[in-house]
Amino acid sequence: MRNSIITVMKKEFMRFFTDRRMVVTTLLMPGIMIYFLYSFMGSGLGSKLGESEDFVASIAVQNLPESMQTIGEGETPMEFKDLSEQGMEQALEKLQQSEDSCDLVAVFPEDFDAQVAAFDVTAGTEAPAVKLYYNSTNKDSQLTYNMMREMLDTYESALANKFDVNPGEESYDMATKEDMSAQIFSMMVPMLLMIFLFSGCMAVAPESIAGEKERGTIATLLVTPIKRSHLAIGKIISLSVIAVLSGLSSFLGTMLSLPKLMGGEESVDASVYGVGDYILTLLVILSTVLVIITLVSIISAFAKNVKEATGWVTPVMIISMLLGVTSMVESLCMTDPVWYLIPLYNSVQSMNGIFSMEPNIINIVVTVVANVCYAGIGVLVLAKMFDNEKVMFSK
Amino acid sequence: MKELLSVQNLKKTFKISAKQQKIQNTKQRIKVAVDGLSFTAYEGEVFGLLGPNGAGKTTTLRMMSALVKPDEGDVLVDGSSVVKKPDEVRSKIGFLTSELKLEEFFTPNYLFDFFSELHGVAEETAAARKQKLFERFGITNFAEVKVGNLSTGMKQKVSLVISIVHNPDIIIFDEPTNGLDVLTAKVVTDFLLELKQQGKTVIVSTHIFSLIEKICDRVGVIIDGKMAVCDTLENITADKPLEEKFFDIYAERVGETYEK
C-alpha cells in the first residue's frame, strides 16, 4: 500500500523539482518578490512622509506676525520670504509648478497678533484666519504644510493653555516592543498567510489534477492496479509539501520585510516570538494546507481543464481572503472551541492567537485535528471521484 | 485451450447531452453503446474486434480493462471480475489506447521505472525487462529524451512498452496502428505477432482489415453495440475476403449497402 503512495509522491516531486521554471516561480519568486515589494513600499512610505536632512522649507509669507518670528528656528529650518517681493499670483504659480523656491504661501491678517489678543471665543465673531496655500502632490510642499499647520495648532493651544496632558519627554505608552510587534503581526500575518498558502495551492493542485485530466495522463494512471485512495493520498501529500514550501517562502519574505514596511525594526520585530510559537504556526500552516489542497484538488477533479479549475477555485480563494480579514476585527475573533471547527476560519484565528502571543492550545489542537479530519474526508471524496468515469472522463 | 477472458452479456449506456443531441440530430437522451455483448478469448490467441466508428469497440475495451464500469454483465479476466475486483483485473492486463497519454515532461526511462513500480514489478526484473524492450523497439537511443520532444511514432513505441511493463498475459490494444507511419505500424504489427508466439492473449480493436487478416485467429464483428458475428477468421473468410464479408454483415444488420 505504502509503496504506491510513495511512488505517486516521488513522481509529483520529480515533476515539480526538476522543472526549474516551476521551482523559481512557485518557491523562490514569491518570497523574494514579497521581500522586495514590502521593503520598497516601506522605504517609499518613509521617504514620502519623512524629510531629507538638508531640507529647508521655503515659505512666501504675507504679514508675518511678530509672535512668529522665531518659528523658523525649529528642527527643520524654514526660510521666510516676503510675499510682496514676488506677488501672490507668481508665488501660487510656483507652487503649482512645484518649484523648489516656494513650498508654501502663508497669508496672515495685517494685525494678526492684535486680532488674536482681542478675539473673544464667547462673542461669536469670526476668528482671525490664516491662509496656507500648498501643493499636496509635491512632497516638500506637503511636508512644509504639515509642519506649519502643526506649529500654528500648537501656538493656538498655547494661547489658552490651562493644563497639559502628558507633558515633557517622558513616554506614557506602557506598551512594550513585544506588544507592538504582536499587535501588528497578529493583524497582518494571518491574512497574508492565508493568501500565500492559497496561492501556493493554486499554483500546483489544478495543474496536477485538472492538468492531468486535460492531457489524458490521469487515465494512464487509472489503468494501473493502483488504488484510487492511494493515488489521492499520494497526490495530496506531495502537493501539500510543495504548497507549504511555497507558503513558507512567502512567509519568510513577509516576516523579514514587515518591519521595514511598518516603519523600521524598532517598533516591529519578528524575533519577539519563540521557537514554540513558530512550531505552533507550522502545525497550523501544515493542517491548513492539507485542507486547502484537498479542496482545490476536489474542485480540480470536477473541472475539465486547468482553466476551468482555476476559474472555479477563485471564488473559494476570495472567501478564504475574507476569512483572513477576521483577524483584524476583534468582534469576529471567537474563543469558544466550537468555532474552531470551521475550516479556514479556525486557521486564521489560531494564527491570530499565536501572533498575539496569547495562543489558546485547546483551540489550536481543535484546529489541527479538525483540519486533518477534513483532509481525510476530502481524500475519500477525491478517491471516489478518481473512480467515477463520469467525473474523470467528462469531455 | 484455457479460457483467459470471458465477456458476459456486457451492456453500457451513456446519457446524451443537449449539445450532443443537436449535433447528432436526435431526440434520444440515452445512447446504448454496448448492448449485451458476449465473447471469449483463449490463451495464446489474437482476438480481433472489427467494427465501424461508434460501434462500441472502445467502450467494450475500456470495460474489459476496468477503466469504466459496465451497467450490466461482467468480464472475467483470468478468473477476476471487473465488477468485483477491478484492481486485480488491472494488474493482469496491459491496455494500450490512443486516449492514454504519457506525461510529456518525463523521459521514457523514468516512465518505465514509474509504471513498473506502480505494477509492483521488482527492481531487478524491471531493469532487465526495460533493457530488453528498449532494445527491441530502439528506444535506448532516446530513453533520456523527454516524451514531449519525441515524434508520434516514438511516442507510440514508448506507450506500447509502458503498457506491458508488468509482462501481462492479456494485452488489449485499441487501434494500435492508428496515425502511425508505415514503418512504425509494421514494428507494432510484428510485435503483436511476437506476443502471439509467446503465448499471450491479445485483443485488438481496429477497422483495418489487413491488420485483422494478418494477425487474428478469431474475429468479432461489432455493429451498433451488438456482436454481429464471432467466429474464426478462417470460417468468416471461407467464401469471401474479410472486407467484402464485413460489408455484407453490415448491410444485413443496418440495412445499408455499400458499393464494392
XYZ file of C-alpha atoms in Angstrom:
655
model
C 0.000 0.000 0.000
C 2.665 2.441 1.118
C 4.752 1.809 -1.954
C 2.240 3.068 -4.483
C 1.585 6.206 -2.409
C 5.322 6.899 -2.265
C 5.653 6.164 -5.999
C 2.988 8.771 -6.782
C 4.606 11.246 -4.397
C 8.034 10.710 -5.955
C 6.566 11.320 -9.398
C 4.888 14.558 -8.271
C 8.135 15.774 -6.662
C 10.111 14.765 -9.739
C 7.648 16.661 -11.929
C 7.948 19.776 -9.780
C 11.548 19.914 -8.594
C 13.160 19.069 -11.926
C 11.236 21.857 -13.628
C 13.390 24.924 -12.960
C 10.661 27.262 -14.172
C 8.150 25.893 -11.645
C 10.664 25.934 -8.785
C 11.606 29.544 -9.493
C 8.042 30.818 -9.978
C 6.456 28.848 -7.136
C 9.168 28.637 -4.482
C 11.723 31.383 -4.938
C 9.864 34.251 -6.579
C 7.018 34.673 -4.041
C 9.393 35.130 -1.075
C 11.832 37.331 -2.953
C 9.095 39.411 -4.572
C 7.286 39.963 -1.274
C 10.531 40.890 0.482
C 11.467 43.490 -2.121
C 7.906 44.727 -2.571
C 7.346 45.338 1.140
C 10.857 46.760 1.602
C 10.350 49.200 -1.273
C 6.873 50.073 -0.014
C 8.346 50.718 3.442
C 11.169 52.898 2.171
C 8.793 54.601 -0.261
C 6.350 55.450 2.510
C 9.237 56.563 4.700
C 10.625 58.907 2.107
C 7.132 60.176 1.312
C 6.421 61.037 4.939
C 9.923 61.863 6.086
C 12.275 64.676 5.189
C 15.828 64.825 3.964
C 18.500 66.191 6.315
C 19.400 69.247 4.245
C 15.820 70.252 3.528
C 14.957 73.933 4.117
C 11.292 74.838 3.792
C 10.788 77.884 1.623
C 7.734 79.905 2.644
C 6.396 83.016 0.999
C 4.616 84.876 3.757
C 2.425 87.934 3.935
C 2.255 89.928 7.182
C 4.402 87.571 9.279
C 3.352 88.398 12.856
C 5.973 89.347 15.394
C 4.923 86.449 17.644
C 6.042 84.035 14.979
C 9.374 85.485 14.005
C 11.208 82.583 15.704
C 9.196 79.645 14.428
C 11.621 79.044 11.589
C 14.332 78.061 14.044
C 12.959 74.579 14.807
C 14.343 71.163 13.824
C 13.561 71.778 10.205
C 14.754 75.215 9.153
C 12.290 77.479 7.420
C 13.181 80.320 5.167
C 10.609 83.080 5.064
C 10.351 85.359 2.061
C 8.172 88.383 1.888
C 5.307 87.666 -0.443
C 5.189 91.227 -1.615
C 8.610 90.739 -3.305
C 7.234 88.297 -5.875
C 3.484 88.837 -5.674
C 0.698 86.427 -4.770
C -0.005 85.285 -8.315
C 3.597 84.389 -9.078
C 4.024 82.572 -5.754
C 0.910 80.447 -6.354
C 2.136 79.653 -9.865
C 5.459 78.478 -8.397
C 3.522 76.243 -6.007
C 1.541 74.783 -8.878
C 4.701 74.173 -10.879
C 6.306 72.524 -7.802
C 9.284 74.845 -7.919
C 11.842 74.474 -5.100
C 11.856 78.212 -4.407
C 8.339 78.061 -2.946
C 6.933 75.256 -0.769
C 4.146 77.179 0.913
C 2.343 80.509 0.790
C 1.143 81.779 4.173
C -1.165 84.770 4.379
C -1.732 86.350 7.818
C -4.116 89.218 8.535
C -2.315 92.550 8.758
C -2.540 92.908 12.543
C -2.707 89.233 13.386
C -1.292 89.435 16.914
C -3.657 92.244 17.898
C -6.663 90.465 16.398
C -5.781 87.274 18.255
C -5.373 89.144 21.532
C -8.708 90.879 21.086
C -10.623 87.802 19.990
C -13.262 86.546 22.396
C -14.342 82.959 21.814
C -17.693 83.527 23.513
C -18.559 86.626 21.410
C -19.467 84.526 18.369
C -17.490 86.699 15.976
C -15.273 85.342 13.240
C -11.776 84.302 14.351
C -8.723 85.760 12.624
C -7.930 83.468 9.670
C -4.554 82.301 8.393
C -4.475 81.013 4.816
C -1.928 78.351 3.869
C -1.578 77.567 0.166
C 0.308 74.357 -0.712
C 0.633 71.620 -3.351
C -0.330 68.178 -1.971
C 1.292 66.354 -4.892
C 4.672 67.879 -4.059
C 6.420 66.058 -1.200
C 8.259 69.163 0.116
C 5.171 71.341 -0.103
C 3.032 68.765 1.718
C 5.707 68.404 4.402
C 6.015 72.175 4.866
C 2.236 72.472 5.116
C 2.139 69.733 7.795
C 4.876 71.447 9.816
C 3.302 74.895 9.546
C -0.103 73.542 10.442
C 1.287 71.712 13.453
C 3.106 74.827 14.642
C 0.054 77.022 14.280
C -2.069 74.457 16.124
C 0.486 74.345 18.907
C 0.553 78.132 19.046
C -3.244 78.251 19.148
C -3.337 75.722 22.022
C -0.642 77.634 23.881
C -2.735 80.836 23.866
C -5.330 79.300 26.141
C -3.124 76.806 27.891
C -4.659 75.949 31.237
C -3.294 72.429 31.673
C -1.038 69.904 29.930
C -1.654 66.254 29.071
C 1.402 64.028 29.148
C 3.903 66.875 29.356
C 7.611 66.577 28.747
C 9.728 63.961 27.026
C 8.616 61.068 29.202
C 6.979 58.087 27.431
C 3.481 57.460 28.720
C 2.699 54.485 26.411
C 3.245 51.408 28.562
C 3.141 49.022 25.552
C 6.347 47.026 25.180
C 8.128 46.372 21.923
C 6.746 42.805 22.120
C 3.179 44.094 22.480
C 3.547 46.387 19.482
C 5.042 43.641 17.345
C 2.349 41.200 18.446
C -0.409 43.643 17.597
C 0.888 44.312 14.096
C 1.831 40.712 13.303
C -1.454 39.286 14.616
C -3.417 41.646 12.404
C -1.393 41.279 9.245
C 0.241 37.852 9.163
C -2.832 35.525 9.386
C -4.475 37.278 6.451
C -1.262 37.395 4.418
C -0.504 33.751 5.206
C -3.959 32.652 4.042
C -3.386 34.463 0.757
C 0.106 32.978 0.326
C -0.941 29.450 1.247
C -3.913 29.562 -1.091
C -1.729 30.966 -3.878
C 0.758 28.137 -3.319
C -2.020 25.557 -3.559
C -3.458 27.251 -6.641
C -0.066 27.065 -8.309
C 0.210 23.284 -8.059
C -3.128 21.498 -7.500
C -5.129 22.466 -10.634
C -2.109 21.642 -12.799
C -1.641 18.248 -11.158
C -5.292 17.125 -11.187
C -7.177 19.040 -13.889
C -3.982 19.273 -15.959
C -3.554 15.506 -15.933
C -7.209 15.109 -16.919
C -6.804 17.631 -19.707
C -3.670 15.941 -21.061
C -5.131 12.420 -20.723
C -2.308 11.247 -18.462
C -4.584 10.548 -15.472
C -6.259 7.737 -17.471
C -2.835 6.125 -17.935
C -2.518 6.033 -14.143
C -6.058 4.753 -13.693
C -5.465 1.626 -15.813
C -2.719 0.536 -13.424
C -3.644 -1.501 -10.323
C -3.032 1.482 -8.008
C -5.891 2.021 -5.578
C -7.730 5.289 -6.130
C -7.322 6.205 -2.468
C -3.552 5.728 -2.765
C -3.469 7.946 -5.823
C -5.463 10.609 -3.947
C -3.283 10.385 -0.815
C -0.044 10.434 -2.849
C -1.122 13.497 -4.774
C -2.475 15.404 -1.773
C 0.589 14.809 0.406
C 3.098 15.713 -2.294
C 1.131 18.773 -3.422
C 0.774 19.858 0.195
C 4.539 19.665 0.723
C 5.129 21.838 -2.349
C 2.384 24.282 -1.319
C 3.810 24.511 2.220
C 7.258 25.269 0.801
C 5.719 27.939 -1.406
C 3.773 29.350 1.565
C 6.884 29.313 3.758
C 8.813 31.194 1.100
C 6.162 33.920 1.191
C 6.018 33.758 4.993
C 9.769 34.243 5.270
C 9.661 37.168 2.851
C 6.847 38.729 4.894
C 8.471 38.278 8.292
C 11.747 39.740 7.055
C 10.208 42.710 5.280
C 7.208 43.527 7.505
C 9.333 45.527 9.986
C 10.560 47.649 7.067
C 7.009 48.100 5.834
C 5.830 49.149 9.293
C 8.452 51.847 9.659
C 11.627 50.220 10.890
C 12.810 47.371 13.091
C 12.484 49.463 16.258
C 8.731 49.116 16.545
C 8.172 45.719 14.883
C 10.446 42.771 15.370
C 9.735 39.135 14.407
C 12.293 37.910 16.936
C 9.829 38.536 19.754
C 8.368 35.091 19.026
C 9.908 31.959 20.463
C 10.561 28.556 18.921
C 7.316 27.257 20.407
C 5.307 29.949 18.633
C 6.897 29.057 15.310
C 6.263 25.323 15.841
C 2.601 26.018 16.596
C 2.404 28.234 13.500
C 3.949 25.488 11.387
C 1.422 22.949 12.693
C -1.465 25.244 11.848
C 0.057 26.000 8.421
C 0.516 22.296 7.624
C -3.041 21.375 8.576
C -4.401 24.412 6.719
C -2.525 23.500 3.555
C -3.920 19.962 3.753
C -7.448 21.377 3.821
C -6.829 23.859 1.004
C -5.029 21.342 -1.220
C -7.813 18.799 -0.719
C -10.444 21.400 -1.515
C -8.638 22.658 -4.609
C -7.938 19.074 -5.742
C -11.615 18.116 -5.485
C -12.649 21.201 -7.439
C -9.906 20.471 -9.999
C -11.095 16.888 -10.389
C -14.552 18.189 -11.334
C -13.106 20.618 -13.875
C -12.390 19.581 -17.448
C -9.175 21.562 -17.699
C -6.798 23.812 -15.748
C -8.515 26.992 -16.916
C -11.896 25.812 -15.682
C -10.387 24.627 -12.394
C -8.704 27.985 -11.786
C -11.984 29.757 -12.531
C -13.896 27.605 -10.052
C -11.254 27.890 -7.320
C -11.055 31.706 -7.476
C -14.318 32.367 -5.513
C -13.105 29.961 -2.806
C -9.854 31.907 -2.638
C -11.779 35.158 -2.212
C -13.767 33.590 0.650
C -10.538 32.476 2.333
C -9.155 36.014 1.976
C -12.297 37.415 3.586
C -11.893 34.935 6.425
C -8.307 36.186 6.702
C -9.635 39.679 7.412
C -11.389 38.390 10.554
C -8.027 38.578 12.324
C -8.297 42.365 12.070
C -11.793 42.584 13.545
C -11.885 41.905 17.258
C -15.627 41.201 17.352
C -15.116 38.343 14.885
C -12.415 36.695 16.982
C -14.180 33.918 18.898
C -12.668 31.937 21.739
C -15.196 29.078 22.049
C -13.540 25.888 20.669
C -16.687 25.114 18.611
C -15.831 27.991 16.306
C -12.516 26.316 15.635
C -14.291 23.507 13.805
C -14.946 25.898 10.919
C -12.232 25.238 8.321
C -10.029 28.191 7.280
C -11.628 30.463 9.908
C -10.058 28.228 12.557
C -6.628 28.597 10.930
C -6.880 32.402 10.801
C -7.974 32.636 14.418
C -5.355 30.149 15.644
C -2.610 32.111 13.898
C -4.080 35.313 15.287
C -3.804 33.848 18.789
C -0.218 32.717 18.236
C 0.916 36.063 16.811
C -0.924 37.961 19.578
C 1.314 35.959 21.937
C -1.815 34.553 23.550
C -2.062 31.106 21.960
C -5.003 29.005 23.127
C -3.631 25.465 22.980
C -7.076 23.816 23.092
C -8.288 25.853 20.141
C -5.097 25.160 18.206
C -5.452 21.417 18.859
C -9.115 21.573 17.739
C -8.000 23.431 14.606
C -5.259 20.960 13.671
C -7.339 17.848 14.423
C -10.397 19.229 12.602
C -8.301 20.192 9.571
C -6.657 16.754 9.394
C -10.128 15.137 9.631
C -11.483 17.373 6.850
C -8.471 16.483 4.702
C -9.121 12.785 5.381
C -12.750 13.136 4.306
C -11.534 15.048 1.244
C -9.158 12.214 0.332
C -12.078 9.768 0.413
C -14.150 12.083 -1.786
C -11.250 12.506 -4.224
C -10.683 8.740 -4.350
C -14.381 8.274 -5.190
C -14.036 10.877 -7.903
C -10.999 9.119 -9.378
C -13.172 6.008 -9.555
C -16.047 7.832 -11.221
C -15.812 7.632 -15.003
C -18.319 10.477 -15.433
C -16.025 12.787 -13.496
C -12.706 11.549 -14.839
C -13.617 11.174 -18.486
C -16.093 14.010 -18.935
C -15.447 15.957 -22.121
C -7.419 -24.183 -24.730
C -7.662 -22.243 -21.474
C -10.288 -19.527 -21.385
C -8.463 -16.366 -20.268
C -11.024 -13.687 -20.921
C -14.771 -14.004 -20.864
C -17.074 -11.147 -21.784
C -20.541 -11.863 -20.449
C -23.622 -10.016 -21.638
C -21.950 -6.635 -21.352
C -24.105 -3.519 -21.531
C -23.217 0.158 -21.325
C -25.351 3.236 -21.909
C -24.417 6.921 -21.942
C -26.555 9.973 -21.412
C -26.593 12.248 -24.444
C -26.187 15.902 -23.540
C -28.435 18.556 -25.117
C -25.434 19.745 -27.126
C -24.744 16.253 -28.468
C -28.451 15.810 -29.260
C -28.222 18.842 -31.531
C -25.004 17.663 -33.186
C -26.342 14.157 -33.762
C -29.782 15.491 -34.725
C -31.554 13.151 -32.329
C -34.083 13.441 -29.547
C -32.798 10.342 -27.802
C -31.402 11.078 -24.351
C -29.695 7.738 -23.895
C -27.237 6.053 -26.228
C -26.727 2.324 -25.929
C -23.016 1.977 -26.650
C -22.714 -1.743 -25.910
C -25.770 -3.958 -25.908
C -25.499 -7.456 -24.447
C -22.054 -8.264 -25.840
C -20.531 -11.686 -25.135
C -17.406 -13.417 -26.375
C -14.445 -15.387 -25.127
C -10.716 -15.156 -25.747
C -8.435 -18.118 -25.179
C -4.851 -18.396 -24.066
C -2.350 -17.683 -26.832
C -4.811 -16.331 -29.388
C -5.230 -12.973 -31.037
C -8.848 -11.880 -31.000
C -9.853 -9.043 -33.310
C -12.773 -6.705 -32.696
C -13.869 -5.247 -36.001
C -16.455 -2.544 -36.473
C -17.136 0.948 -37.772
C -16.570 4.073 -35.690
C -19.103 4.350 -32.869
C -19.880 0.620 -32.909
C -18.858 0.256 -29.264
C -15.389 -1.287 -29.650
C -13.524 1.222 -27.484
C -16.228 1.209 -24.782
C -16.004 -2.587 -24.684
C -12.226 -2.473 -24.293
C -12.496 0.178 -21.562
C -14.879 -2.046 -19.630
C -12.558 -5.025 -20.142
C -9.666 -3.047 -18.690
C -11.741 -1.841 -15.684
C -11.467 1.783 -16.728
C -15.260 2.184 -16.899
C -17.922 0.107 -15.162
C -20.489 -1.907 -17.101
C -24.179 -1.160 -16.488
C -24.906 -4.860 -16.784
C -22.909 -8.008 -17.316
C -19.325 -8.734 -16.364
C -15.886 -9.506 -17.747
C -13.801 -12.256 -16.207
C -10.087 -11.759 -16.739
C -8.260 -14.939 -15.808
C -10.996 -15.536 -13.250
C -11.106 -11.974 -11.834
C -14.285 -9.935 -12.261
C -14.021 -6.321 -13.468
C -17.088 -5.514 -11.377
C -15.953 -7.114 -8.127
C -12.157 -6.922 -8.331
C -11.165 -4.169 -10.754
C -7.698 -3.683 -9.191
C -6.919 -7.360 -9.719
C -8.038 -7.114 -13.348
C -5.823 -4.077 -13.931
C -2.794 -5.959 -12.673
C -3.461 -8.814 -15.104
C -3.872 -6.843 -18.306
C -1.900 -4.427 -20.436
C -4.009 -1.758 -22.124
C -2.930 0.491 -24.945
C -5.199 3.113 -26.421
C -4.590 6.487 -28.003
C -6.606 8.059 -25.166
C -3.947 7.095 -22.624
C -1.239 9.715 -22.830
C 2.198 9.851 -21.284
C 3.430 12.816 -19.237
C 5.427 14.789 -21.778
C 7.735 16.183 -19.101
C 9.250 12.772 -18.291
C 11.682 10.567 -20.200
C 10.852 7.011 -21.375
C 13.417 5.760 -18.892
C 11.695 7.399 -15.928
C 8.198 6.442 -17.095
C 9.175 2.776 -17.435
C 10.503 2.738 -13.855
C 7.468 4.643 -12.573
C 4.891 2.315 -14.114
C 6.948 -0.752 -13.113
C 6.769 0.468 -9.513
C 3.015 1.035 -9.740
C 2.607 -2.534 -11.038
C 4.788 -3.818 -8.224
C 7.489 -5.220 -10.514
C 10.723 -5.990 -8.663
C 13.525 -3.545 -9.421
C 15.883 -6.114 -10.967
C 13.155 -7.699 -13.077
C 12.076 -4.262 -14.263
C 15.637 -3.294 -15.191
C 16.146 -6.456 -17.253
C 12.769 -6.058 -18.951
C 13.438 -2.417 -19.693
C 16.709 -3.202 -21.378
C 15.126 -5.938 -23.476
C 12.082 -3.920 -24.565
C 14.021 -0.689 -25.139
C 16.449 -2.537 -27.398
C 13.629 -4.348 -29.202
C 11.912 -1.042 -30.054
C 15.028 1.084 -30.468
C 14.033 3.268 -27.524
C 17.516 3.136 -25.961
C 18.655 5.962 -28.257
C 16.041 8.366 -26.940
C 15.493 6.884 -23.470
C 16.615 10.112 -21.800
C 14.731 12.466 -24.113
C 11.545 13.985 -22.716
C 8.417 12.429 -24.247
C 7.251 15.874 -25.342
C 10.208 16.074 -27.728
C 9.539 12.710 -29.400
C 7.777 12.058 -32.729
C 4.345 10.375 -32.859
C 5.928 7.047 -33.821
C 8.443 7.194 -30.988
C 5.689 8.085 -28.515
C 3.588 5.125 -29.681
C 6.555 2.779 -29.173
C 7.062 4.140 -25.653
C 3.318 3.841 -24.890
C 3.341 0.251 -26.106
C 6.316 -0.658 -23.953
C 4.829 1.116 -20.912
C 1.559 -0.819 -21.308
C 3.388 -4.117 -20.860
C 5.949 -3.225 -18.161
C 4.456 -5.916 -15.900
C 4.566 -8.634 -18.583
C 0.797 -9.282 -18.568
C -0.728 -12.409 -20.064
C -3.628 -10.493 -21.577
C -2.929 -7.452 -23.714
C -5.626 -5.163 -25.061
C -4.792 -2.842 -27.944
C -7.241 -0.212 -29.182
C -6.406 0.871 -32.744
C -2.676 0.234 -32.206
C -1.546 1.381 -35.657
C -3.799 4.445 -35.941
C -1.964 7.537 -37.142
C 1.379 5.781 -37.442
C 3.705 5.870 -40.436
C 4.112 2.585 -42.298
C 7.445 1.740 -40.673
C 6.217 2.198 -37.093
C 2.945 0.430 -37.970
C 4.996 -2.555 -39.146
C 7.014 -2.564 -35.904
C 3.761 -2.659 -33.917
C 2.227 -5.378 -36.119
C 5.346 -7.541 -35.865
C 5.329 -7.137 -32.105
C 1.700 -8.286 -31.895
C 2.740 -11.447 -33.763
C 5.660 -11.894 -31.359
C 3.287 -11.669 -28.398
C 1.124 -14.328 -30.017
C 4.166 -16.572 -30.416
C 4.980 -16.012 -26.744
C 1.568 -17.430 -25.899
C -0.001 -14.161 -24.802
C -3.682 -13.454 -25.332
C -4.109 -10.325 -27.411
C -7.339 -8.435 -28.012
C -7.105 -5.930 -30.874
C -9.742 -3.428 -31.843
C -9.385 -1.983 -35.325
C -11.160 -1.110 -38.526
C -8.137 -2.022 -40.651
C -8.997 -5.267 -42.457
C -5.408 -6.090 -43.424
C -4.293 -5.985 -39.787
C -7.044 -8.396 -38.774
C -6.187 -10.738 -41.646
C -2.522 -10.680 -40.748
C -2.622 -11.344 -37.008
C -6.024 -12.553 -35.773
C -7.115 -16.100 -35.026
C -10.711 -15.195 -34.270
C -12.782 -12.138 -35.073
C -15.833 -10.497 -33.570
C -17.726 -8.025 -35.726
C -19.490 -5.372 -33.612
C -22.244 -3.265 -35.106
C -24.348 -0.862 -33.040
C -23.010 -2.295 -29.797
C -24.049 -5.849 -30.630
C -21.959 -8.791 -31.682
C -22.979 -9.427 -35.291
C -20.581 -12.311 -35.938
C -17.993 -14.065 -33.794
C -16.002 -16.862 -35.370
C -12.550 -17.906 -36.523
C -11.021 -15.784 -39.239
C -10.891 -18.909 -41.368
C -14.640 -19.516 -41.145
C -15.581 -15.855 -41.664
C -13.450 -15.546 -44.792
C -14.300 -19.005 -46.145
C -16.326 -17.719 -49.073
C -15.316 -14.050 -49.353
C -12.418 -11.779 -48.381
C -12.857 -10.135 -44.968
C -13.647 -6.682 -46.348
C -16.494 -7.957 -48.559
C -17.807 -10.161 -45.817
C -17.835 -7.236 -43.389
C -19.928 -5.063 -45.704
C -22.365 -7.924 -46.238
C -22.767 -8.305 -42.486
C -23.131 -4.559 -42.088
C -25.786 -4.354 -44.817
C -27.671 -7.225 -43.265
C -27.664 -5.600 -39.831
C -28.123 -1.953 -40.637
C -29.961 -2.236 -43.920
C -27.469 -0.153 -45.874
C -25.385 -1.326 -48.793
C -22.018 -0.170 -49.979
C -20.511 -0.095 -53.417
C -17.634 -2.513 -53.592
